[in-house]
Amino acid sequence: MRINSESIPFAISLLHRCYHLLNSHHFLFAITVHSFWIRVEISVSFYQSMASSAVDSAILKLANVQLNELSTSSSPNLQKNLSILSPEQIELGKMLLETGQGHLFENWPDPGVDDDEKKSLLAQVSLLNSSYPGGLASYIKTARELLADSKAGRNPFDGFTPSVPSGEVLTCGDDNFIQYEDTGVKEVQNAAFVLVAGGLGERLGYKGIKVALPMETTTGTCFLQHYIESILSLTQASYKHAQGESQRDVPFVIMTSDDTHAHTLQLLESNSYFGMKPTQVKLLKQEKVACLADNDARLALDPNNKYKIQTKPHGHGDVHSLLYSSGLLKEWKDAGLRWVLFFQDTNGLLFKAIPAALGVSATKEYHVNSLAVPRKAKEAIGGITKLTHTDGREMVINVEYNQLDPLLRATGHPDGDVNCETGYSPYPGNINQLILELGPYIDELSKTGGAIKEFINPKYKDSTKTEFKSSTRLECMMQDYPKTLPPSARVGFTVTETWLAYAPVKNNPEDAAKVPKGNPYHSATSGETAIYRANSMILRKVGVKVDDPITQVFNGQEVEVWSRIVWKPKWAVTFSDVKRKIKGNNSVSQKSTLVIKGSDVVIEDLALDGALIVDSVDEAEVKVGGSVCNKGWEIEGIDKDSGELPEEVRIRGFKIKKMEQLEKLYGESGKFLLKP
């Protein structure tokens, strides 16, 4: 055959096949001529040796031709090792040289030394290449462009003018909220839920995966259990609206990482998926990306291993490319789904706002709906902003707080980011919960392959910006998806009160204690007390007299301590559920704990001053009233440095001391009255 540049990889592959066929025929031939075993064996072995040598020689020559003809630079150490590499590995070597990565081979010894390690490096390159949209060459090209912009100090928002986008502002409990919530519940059966959970809890001072952390310690329910139970309860409520229609299992996807994948799977399996069918749950593992050593985007080698490239997480924006490449989006569309809801791992309040926000998406036909909360001017949280370019381009995206103020000042707003007549900035605070319409989402990803606009944040050694303090990498964020959308895309937001929708757990006690007074701590301490506050506020809105909170300090954080009120999603997953199940005149004292675990429990004329726990099977109807008075449970401060307590307790700064309670379990069907 005639050999040219394009056919060299095929020729090498063909020669490798010949080599393996010789081995195979040697074995078969020996069996066929069994009576001439010795003579034939020697003859065939001699022929095989000669042929193998010729094949090796041909492969080496072709590989050298391939490298010399197709590469833009040369690498002697790579060239002398070509004989140990497969055609695919040689192709990767060529790509690395063409993208200026010849330094990866500078310290390669002769063939026969560290051959497995050399192949391991190229195997890692293959993984990095296949897991990035457009491949490693595209990653390096983008990195060079962004590093050049960073060194030159270019503003990514040059030419853009900010303005306030259109959206819906909701008030929990009013008629508008209830109407949107009802619409959203109907749409749940047409939705898929996606949890971004690639991180460990190390930043919190917790060694486990974040979704395994107890959301609150009154019941010990972890975040993942709460999320699954909320999805199941919303699905059930949606089915009731769709009487006579076929019912389907709502899909639930969890994006994991190398750090969290096995732990997440173990948590699910050891708890029987918290009541969800295993077939409903899909785990998609994101890969890390290569680190960069300098402004030329040279890949950084591990200082302790010259055959390993340093890698770091790419960011939660990878969820889009993973969904696209998995084929799940097409499956969902073929099944008739319409919505994809994205949420993050440690916000225990978000499902209180999701039904109403989904209702907004359905009513306004938003392609993209960002959940948001009111935001104080200059608060350290990104703002949802409409950006209009001088060339006419428009997009509605999150702009980080440290970019929003200077952008406003540079575009005719001399005071920058300031509060309006509402007492808040007109740019609502982004909380990284997205609702996307599936059809337009698939159309967009088919153009981009799921790639999200990236950014880079190198830490330079000095003002010359020539050297990094440590290696850097490209990053992407889930909420930057709208950056590539056309002007015709309908992008909006839904604002709900912070107390209802946003209490992330992401800061350790030491960092939280340094937060200026009045700003949110976003710690395990504030995250748990926020749940009690939200539930108390909801009960107040349906007419329950709930005592005012007291102020206490735990782990150096001053927080409001409300009545410890907790209910399972199957009791109430919407505001309307709570309103329907609370009747008469009810009161709850500040020291009280109320836990409702049953699905059909009605509270009517209850005076609670202590601890009350009611649990029941789905077939039991329980009415709770009367006066309950006991010593109850109290929150007791602890020493966060005490090694005797588990991490999940120490990072809160308190524990629940159970002194006395009234606890009732109704384990069979029927109607029951609990009235002490």
XYZ file of C-alpha atoms in Angstrom:
676
model
C 0.000 0.000 0.000
C 1.087 3.582 -0.583
C 1.888 5.427 2.655
C 1.086 9.095 3.173
C 0.647 11.242 6.268
C -3.030 10.428 6.649
C -2.600 6.657 6.322
C 0.335 6.218 8.706
C -1.809 5.580 11.846
C -3.806 2.989 9.904
C -0.613 1.322 8.624
C 0.812 1.101 12.134
C -2.439 -0.353 13.404
C -2.433 -2.899 10.561
C 1.109 -4.002 11.401
C 0.147 -4.444 15.041
C -2.726 -6.680 13.916
C -0.279 -8.727 11.819
C 1.892 -9.231 14.854
C -1.035 -10.550 16.925
C -2.189 -12.771 14.059
C 1.272 -14.340 13.895
C 0.987 -15.251 17.562
C -2.469 -16.685 17.013
C -1.477 -18.708 13.904
C 1.581 -20.055 15.654
C -0.684 -21.627 18.279
C -3.238 -22.962 15.797
C -0.621 -24.336 13.415
C 1.140 -26.229 16.181
C -2.109 -28.035 17.020
C -2.899 -28.819 13.403
C 0.431 -30.558 12.654
C 0.721 -32.316 15.944
C 2.881 -35.182 14.594
C 5.580 -32.739 13.329
C 5.575 -30.764 16.573
C 9.299 -30.146 17.093
C 10.266 -29.456 13.478
C 7.294 -27.267 12.762
C 7.501 -25.500 16.094
C 11.096 -24.496 15.459
C 10.311 -23.460 11.920
C 7.292 -21.389 12.869
C 9.048 -19.845 15.847
C 11.947 -18.873 13.614
C 9.534 -17.386 11.075
C 7.631 -15.612 13.847
C 10.810 -14.133 15.253
C 11.874 -12.857 11.849
C 8.410 -11.499 11.080
C 8.030 -9.896 14.492
C 11.332 -8.150 14.091
C 10.271 -6.884 10.694
C 6.937 -5.704 12.068
C 8.658 -3.890 14.945
C 11.072 -2.261 12.539
C 8.263 -1.171 10.231
C 6.239 0.225 13.125
C 9.238 2.174 14.399
C 9.992 3.612 10.951
C 6.370 4.579 10.328
C 6.055 6.097 13.771
C 9.166 8.195 13.209
C 7.805 9.313 9.847
C 4.508 10.129 11.515
C 6.132 12.147 14.270
C 8.565 13.957 12.015
C 6.061 14.691 9.269
C 3.071 15.643 11.389
C 4.579 17.366 14.431
C 5.459 21.017 14.636
C 8.408 20.286 16.921
C 10.556 17.315 17.826
C 11.312 15.401 20.992
C 14.290 13.034 20.868
C 13.261 11.288 24.065
C 9.790 10.591 22.697
C 11.174 9.452 19.340
C 13.465 6.853 20.855
C 10.513 5.431 22.863
C 8.121 5.059 19.936
C 8.630 1.308 19.708
C 6.969 0.770 23.118
C 3.892 2.853 22.259
C 0.639 1.972 20.528
C -0.586 3.975 17.503
C -3.089 5.743 19.745
C -0.364 6.712 22.217
C 1.816 8.001 19.391
C -1.084 10.130 18.186
C -1.399 11.590 21.699
C 2.352 12.274 21.751
C 2.046 14.093 18.435
C -0.838 16.186 19.769
C 1.160 17.116 22.866
C 4.120 18.245 20.792
C 1.903 20.261 18.476
C 0.379 22.059 21.482
C 3.746 22.961 22.997
C 3.928 20.225 25.624
C 7.306 18.739 24.699
C 8.516 19.303 28.266
C 6.470 16.280 29.319
C 9.039 14.032 27.590
C 12.246 15.865 28.561
C 13.171 13.409 31.301
C 12.086 10.192 29.608
C 14.827 7.517 29.793
C 15.610 4.968 27.066
C 13.167 2.154 26.250
C 13.228 -0.566 28.884
C 13.302 1.920 31.760
C 10.002 3.059 33.324
C 8.040 1.877 30.288
C 4.856 1.280 32.316
C 5.098 4.759 33.834
C 5.501 6.340 30.364
C 2.381 4.538 29.176
C 0.590 5.585 32.358
C 1.265 9.246 31.563
C -0.205 8.839 28.089
C -3.177 6.959 29.550
C -3.811 9.969 31.787
C -3.492 12.254 28.753
C -6.038 10.061 26.945
C -8.512 10.461 29.837
C -7.992 14.225 30.015
C -8.446 14.398 26.246
C -11.651 12.349 26.112
C -13.360 13.935 29.122
C -13.087 17.545 27.921
C -15.403 18.861 25.172
C -13.184 19.463 22.143
C -10.274 17.551 23.627
C -7.061 18.567 25.371
C -5.874 20.684 22.426
C -8.996 22.827 22.794
C -8.403 23.098 26.547
C -4.831 24.327 26.006
C -5.912 26.788 23.298
C -8.614 28.302 25.516
C -6.193 28.434 28.447
C -3.643 30.406 26.418
C -6.277 32.921 25.363
C -7.622 33.412 28.890
C -4.126 33.592 30.399
C -3.203 36.285 27.882
C -6.345 38.221 28.837
C -5.522 37.810 32.524
C -1.947 39.019 32.101
C -3.120 42.015 30.076
C -5.791 42.810 32.671
C -8.620 42.691 30.121
C -12.143 43.124 31.506
C -14.456 40.302 30.383
C -17.360 42.779 30.471
C -15.835 45.408 28.180
C -18.536 46.768 25.896
C -21.403 45.551 28.097
C -23.910 47.750 29.907
C -25.766 46.254 32.909
C -29.471 46.615 33.564
C -32.052 44.893 35.760
C -33.578 41.859 34.003
C -37.231 40.880 34.202
C -38.327 38.335 36.743
C -40.884 37.416 39.378
C -40.657 38.435 43.044
C -42.611 36.141 45.356
C -43.832 36.504 48.932
C -44.314 33.222 50.765
C -47.916 32.488 51.614
C -49.736 35.093 49.555
C -52.208 34.160 46.808
C -49.680 34.698 44.031
C -47.173 32.377 45.726
C -49.800 29.684 46.302
C -50.953 29.856 42.694
C -47.429 29.489 41.317
C -46.744 26.687 43.800
C -49.825 24.788 42.643
C -48.776 25.162 38.987
C -45.268 23.991 39.845
C -46.479 20.869 41.634
C -48.442 19.868 38.524
C -45.248 20.216 36.451
C -43.056 18.057 38.717
C -44.059 14.854 36.913
C -42.535 16.431 33.774
C -39.233 17.264 35.462
C -35.837 15.713 36.142
C -33.756 16.740 39.163
C -29.961 17.147 39.069
C -27.862 17.445 42.232
C -24.321 18.785 41.911
C -22.423 16.969 44.662
C -18.764 16.697 43.747
C -17.263 18.053 46.959
C -16.108 16.742 50.293
C -16.870 18.567 53.533
C -13.229 19.388 54.327
C -13.849 23.123 54.049
C -16.518 22.671 56.723
C -14.248 20.724 59.044
C -16.025 17.485 58.110
C -14.167 14.600 56.468
C -17.191 12.934 54.867
C -19.141 13.877 51.765
C -21.276 16.958 52.253
C -24.578 15.310 51.302
C -24.107 12.837 54.185
C -23.955 15.674 56.726
C -27.022 15.926 58.994
C -29.186 18.804 57.787
C -30.439 19.262 61.339
C -29.742 17.298 64.494
C -33.282 17.102 65.877
C -33.958 14.125 63.594
C -30.447 13.589 62.177
C -31.766 13.609 58.593
C -28.886 14.059 56.137
C -29.070 16.377 53.138
C -29.309 13.581 50.561
C -32.163 11.886 52.434
C -34.076 15.169 52.629
C -33.588 15.849 48.917
C -34.790 12.398 47.886
C -37.787 12.479 50.232
C -38.699 15.939 48.901
C -38.571 14.753 45.282
C -40.679 11.676 46.126
C -43.252 13.777 47.977
C -43.458 16.331 45.176
C -43.873 13.499 42.686
C -46.732 12.029 44.724
C -48.417 15.425 44.908
C -48.002 15.831 41.149
C -49.607 12.432 40.516
C -52.692 13.495 42.487
C -53.108 16.444 40.134
C -52.788 14.153 37.106
C -55.666 11.781 37.832
C -56.048 9.215 35.092
C -52.723 10.095 33.478
C -49.865 7.607 33.335
C -47.413 7.941 36.192
C -43.653 7.802 35.783
C -40.667 7.826 38.084
C -39.078 11.282 38.177
C -35.357 10.957 37.288
C -32.730 12.022 39.794
C -29.114 12.566 38.686
C -26.198 13.153 41.051
C -22.949 14.559 39.677
C -20.091 13.102 41.697
C -16.298 13.273 41.519
C -13.387 10.962 42.270
C -13.600 12.219 45.855
C -17.316 11.555 46.348
C -18.477 8.883 43.891
C -17.886 5.727 45.945
C -19.057 7.386 49.180
C -22.261 8.627 47.537
C -23.043 5.213 46.113
C -22.370 3.589 49.488
C -24.649 6.105 51.249
C -27.456 5.345 48.802
C -27.073 1.569 48.866
C -26.757 1.291 52.646
C -29.993 3.271 53.054
C -31.992 1.570 50.270
C -31.803 4.803 48.274
C -33.918 6.493 50.976
C -37.082 5.101 49.425
C -36.329 5.941 45.804
C -36.058 3.201 43.183
C -32.397 2.551 42.291
C -33.372 2.775 38.624
C -34.451 6.395 39.159
C -31.000 7.451 40.310
C -28.050 7.989 37.966
C -24.573 8.930 39.149
C -22.435 10.860 36.646
C -18.796 11.263 37.668
C -16.926 14.355 36.553
C -13.219 14.146 35.777
C -10.629 16.693 36.811
C -8.753 18.893 34.335
C -5.052 19.441 33.766
C -3.212 22.081 35.748
C -1.193 24.763 33.986
C 2.333 25.746 35.004
C 2.783 29.090 33.230
C 1.329 31.696 30.881
C 2.170 29.473 27.894
C -0.338 26.913 29.244
C 2.306 24.230 29.667
C 0.796 21.299 31.543
C 2.076 21.054 35.112
C 3.746 17.810 36.171
C 3.387 16.466 39.681
C 6.555 17.563 41.551
C 6.789 14.069 43.032
C 6.100 12.122 39.846
C 7.448 13.110 36.419
C 4.984 10.727 34.791
C 1.860 12.341 36.215
C 0.105 15.596 35.286
C -1.328 17.648 38.136
C -5.113 17.891 38.039
C -7.775 19.889 39.863
C -11.591 20.121 39.762
C -12.994 21.969 36.765
C -16.108 23.253 38.548
C -19.793 22.345 38.668
C -20.317 23.638 35.121
C -19.233 20.160 33.994
C -22.724 18.946 34.786
C -23.929 20.232 31.405
C -21.375 18.308 29.325
C -21.899 15.167 31.410
C -25.665 15.263 30.881
C -25.179 15.842 27.168
C -22.620 13.051 26.644
C -24.567 10.575 28.809
C -27.552 10.556 26.442
C -29.935 11.160 29.362
C -31.295 14.403 27.941
C -32.533 12.655 24.802
C -34.058 9.876 26.914
C -35.918 12.458 28.982
C -37.184 14.295 25.932
C -38.365 11.040 24.331
C -40.189 10.254 27.600
C -42.041 13.567 27.413
C -40.191 15.478 30.133
C -40.045 19.264 29.901
C -37.894 20.580 32.765
C -34.458 20.035 34.321
C -33.944 21.393 37.853
C -30.386 21.879 39.118
C -29.481 22.336 42.769
C -26.418 22.177 45.011
C -25.492 19.993 47.896
C -26.014 21.737 51.258
C -28.976 24.114 51.124
C -31.622 22.619 53.388
C -34.290 25.195 52.466
C -34.305 25.120 48.677
C -37.225 22.707 48.232
C -39.480 25.216 50.008
C -39.043 27.498 46.977
C -38.682 25.017 44.103
C -42.415 24.305 43.497
C -43.310 28.000 43.168
C -40.241 28.709 41.006
C -41.156 25.830 38.688
C -44.626 27.320 38.461
C -43.066 30.626 37.371
C -41.078 28.820 34.652
C -44.190 27.089 33.334
C -46.360 30.215 33.461
C -43.832 32.580 31.888
C -42.362 29.878 29.614
C -38.810 30.666 30.708
C -36.043 28.748 28.958
C -33.824 29.573 31.943
C -35.054 30.503 35.415
C -32.505 31.365 38.127
C -33.692 31.091 41.704
C -32.610 34.172 43.626
C -32.983 35.969 46.939
C -33.019 39.670 47.842
C -29.474 40.970 47.950
C -28.004 43.909 49.821
C -25.819 46.174 47.688
C -22.181 45.027 47.663
C -23.121 41.833 49.539
C -20.684 39.004 48.744
C -23.079 37.131 46.482
C -23.398 37.380 42.699
C -26.206 39.424 41.155
C -28.520 38.337 38.335
C -27.903 40.961 35.655
C -28.919 41.728 32.081
C -25.890 42.673 29.982
C -26.221 44.460 26.638
C -23.175 44.752 24.366
C -22.475 47.631 22.008
C -22.842 45.154 19.132
C -26.398 44.337 20.248
C -25.720 41.046 22.044
C -27.729 40.466 25.206
C -27.518 37.938 28.015
C -28.957 37.497 31.491
C -26.357 35.958 33.788
C -24.844 35.976 37.234
C -22.210 38.696 37.688
C -19.988 38.212 40.731
C -20.317 40.931 43.362
C -16.702 42.087 42.975
C -17.321 42.653 39.240
C -20.824 44.133 39.425
C -19.968 47.300 41.377
C -17.068 48.421 39.126
C -19.099 47.513 36.028
C -21.938 49.776 37.165
C -19.527 52.617 37.987
C -17.939 52.334 34.544
C -21.284 52.507 32.736
C -22.961 55.646 34.040
C -23.790 54.667 37.632
C -21.331 56.743 39.742
C -22.508 55.204 43.029
C -22.124 51.681 41.727
C -24.172 48.922 43.337
C -26.602 50.644 45.742
C -29.860 49.685 47.412
C -33.106 50.888 45.842
C -36.372 51.893 47.560
C -36.927 48.282 48.690
C -33.811 48.420 50.853
C -32.110 45.898 48.587
C -30.045 46.029 45.410
C -32.189 45.866 42.262
C -29.904 43.024 41.154
C -31.165 39.900 42.973
C -28.722 37.493 44.586
C -27.896 34.311 42.689
C -28.152 31.094 44.749
C -27.083 28.625 42.025
C -30.391 26.832 41.592
C -31.512 26.680 37.954
C -34.628 25.529 36.123
C -34.083 24.891 32.396
C -36.630 23.993 29.754
C -35.440 20.704 28.267
C -36.072 21.311 24.541
C -34.124 24.597 24.206
C -31.479 23.166 26.561
C -30.834 20.226 24.227
C -30.758 22.557 21.210
C -28.099 24.706 22.858
C -25.948 21.809 24.045
C -26.028 20.256 20.570
C -24.139 23.380 19.415
C -21.672 23.560 22.309
C -21.308 19.891 23.319
C -22.089 21.042 26.833
C -19.012 23.259 27.059
C -19.539 26.235 29.372
C -17.717 29.564 29.077
C -14.658 29.230 31.297
C -12.536 31.550 33.374
C -9.092 31.364 34.918
C -7.818 32.842 38.155
C -4.037 32.496 38.340
C -2.230 33.631 41.478
C 0.873 35.514 40.288
C 4.120 35.790 42.239
C 4.456 39.515 41.537
C 3.155 42.410 39.459
C 5.027 41.278 36.342
C 2.504 38.436 36.024
C 5.147 36.132 34.585
C 5.149 33.349 37.203
C 2.448 31.612 39.214
C 2.581 30.986 42.956
C 1.149 27.561 42.186
C -0.369 25.826 39.193
C -3.758 27.019 37.946
C -6.500 25.592 35.722
C -9.595 26.522 33.753
C -12.844 26.591 35.725
C -16.509 26.705 34.790
C -19.715 27.378 36.688
C -23.121 25.795 36.219
C -24.869 29.174 36.289
C -22.819 30.502 33.344
C -24.803 28.338 30.940
C -26.836 31.353 29.634
C -23.677 33.100 28.355
C -23.921 31.361 24.975
C -27.696 31.638 24.506
C -29.146 33.589 21.568
C -31.083 36.849 22.173
C -34.322 34.980 21.522
C -33.844 32.859 24.667
C -36.316 33.656 27.444
C -34.147 34.057 30.551
C -35.561 35.284 33.847
C -35.405 34.842 37.600
C -37.599 34.059 40.591
C -36.905 35.856 43.869
C -38.103 34.391 47.157
C -37.309 35.524 50.686
C -33.898 34.496 51.982
C -35.348 32.936 55.144
C -37.447 30.620 52.989
C -34.970 29.507 50.336
C -31.305 30.038 51.165
C -29.201 28.683 54.023
C -26.108 27.021 52.493
C -23.620 25.179 54.667
C -20.147 25.886 53.306
C -17.956 27.628 55.921
C -16.061 26.064 58.807
C -16.507 27.473 62.346
C -13.279 29.481 62.264
C -14.102 31.261 58.983
C -17.732 31.774 59.977
C -16.740 33.427 63.251
C -14.743 36.023 61.266
C -17.768 37.100 59.195
C -18.755 40.719 60.035
C -21.803 40.936 62.287
C -25.028 41.091 60.324
C -23.686 39.127 57.355
C -24.688 35.481 56.840
C -22.372 32.859 58.342
C -23.262 30.067 55.884
C -22.062 27.495 58.407
C -23.445 24.297 59.893
C -24.548 26.396 62.881
C -26.503 28.951 60.855
C -27.742 26.320 58.398
C -29.488 24.309 61.105
C -30.943 27.257 62.996
C -32.236 28.634 59.654
C -34.326 25.489 59.185
C -36.004 25.997 62.561
C -36.572 29.655 61.711
C -38.140 28.881 58.311
C -40.511 26.274 59.722
C -41.508 28.576 62.594
C -42.146 31.446 60.159
C -44.288 29.215 57.936
C -46.380 28.116 60.930
C -46.814 31.762 61.901
C -48.088 32.504 58.387
C -50.844 29.874 58.779
C -51.904 31.291 62.151
C -49.861 29.372 64.750
C -48.611 31.449 67.671
C -44.883 30.695 67.705
C -42.823 32.455 70.357
C -40.059 34.851 69.347
C -36.556 33.384 69.202
C -33.764 33.962 71.672
C -30.219 34.916 70.680
C -27.363 32.530 71.515
C -23.709 32.215 70.522
C -22.256 28.930 69.253
C -18.764 28.544 67.780
C -18.376 32.323 67.928
C -21.533 32.922 65.861
C -24.528 34.830 67.162
C -27.711 33.162 65.897
C -31.454 33.264 66.511
C -32.729 30.100 68.152
C -36.368 29.437 67.301
C -38.596 26.574 68.379
C -37.153 23.354 66.965
C -39.909 22.608 64.437
C -39.221 19.913 61.838
C -41.466 17.938 59.516
C -40.871 15.305 56.886
C -41.620 16.274 53.268
C -44.363 13.653 53.137
C -46.275 15.679 55.755
C -45.871 18.987 53.912
C -43.819 19.678 50.794
C -45.627 22.933 49.952
C -47.020 25.898 51.848
C -50.515 24.784 50.843
C -49.916 21.423 52.557
C -49.072 23.170 55.826
C -52.072 25.461 55.553
C -54.407 22.500 54.999
C -53.101 20.500 57.981
C -53.079 23.254 60.621
C -56.485 24.130 62.106
C -57.881 26.029 65.047
C -55.814 27.874 67.642
C -52.284 26.548 68.135
C -49.272 27.746 70.087
C -45.629 26.645 70.365
C -43.274 27.970 73.048
C -39.649 28.909 72.333
C -38.253 25.975 74.280
C -40.405 23.488 72.336
C -39.518 20.791 69.837
C -42.142 19.589 67.346
C -41.330 16.728 64.961
C -43.957 15.461 62.489
C -43.037 12.311 60.546
C -46.434 10.989 59.453
C -48.087 11.938 56.183
C -51.678 12.357 57.417
C -51.280 14.280 60.675
C -53.555 17.247 61.443
C -52.650 19.755 64.153
C -55.719 21.329 65.735
C -55.915 23.409 68.946
C -52.495 22.298 70.210
C -50.649 24.101 73.016
C -47.056 22.811 73.008
C -44.540 23.580 75.732
C -41.991 20.797 75.537
C -41.121 18.065 73.027
C -43.680 16.262 70.843
C -42.809 13.666 68.194
C -45.596 12.183 66.063
C -44.914 9.361 63.594
C -47.425 7.315 61.633
C -47.776 5.019 58.656
C -49.376 6.445 55.521
C -52.670 4.645 56.212
C -53.120 6.252 59.647
C -55.094 9.487 60.113
C -53.938 11.280 63.263
C -55.412 14.410 64.824
C -53.166 16.100 67.406
C -54.421 18.676 69.910
C -54.678 19.506 73.588
C -51.914 20.625 75.916
C -48.469 19.013 75.840
C -46.142 20.147 78.613
C -42.854 18.479 79.575
C -39.162 19.298 80.128
C -38.539 18.870 76.417
C -35.230 19.010 74.530
C -32.775 21.851 74.773
C -29.861 23.090 72.699
C -26.669 22.769 74.706
C -23.421 24.505 73.723
C -20.295 22.370 73.357
C -16.571 22.880 72.868
C -15.814 22.564 69.152
C -12.277 21.426 69.989
C -13.475 18.493 72.061
C -12.231 15.265 70.506
C -14.921 13.252 72.289
C -17.716 14.455 70.016
C -18.165 13.623 66.317
C -17.257 16.209 63.670
C -20.846 16.851 62.639
C -21.595 18.002 66.205
C -18.407 20.007 66.743
C -18.860 22.089 63.580
C -22.278 23.254 64.913
C -21.098 24.184 68.388
C -24.142 22.624 70.050
C -25.941 19.358 70.618
C -29.517 18.404 71.422
C -29.995 17.400 75.060
C -33.102 15.203 75.275
C -34.677 15.398 78.720
C -38.354 14.543 78.297
C -40.794 14.159 75.410
C -44.165 12.832 74.343
C -43.549 10.451 71.445
C -46.299 8.569 69.629
C -46.043 6.043 66.785
C -49.143 4.895 64.902
C -48.119 1.763 63.042
C -51.425 0.589 61.603
C -54.250 2.003 59.526
C -57.160 3.805 61.147
C -58.223 7.119 62.662
C -56.536 8.267 65.863
C -56.763 11.177 68.287
C -53.782 12.390 70.305
C -55.077 14.818 72.904
C -53.347 14.664 76.309
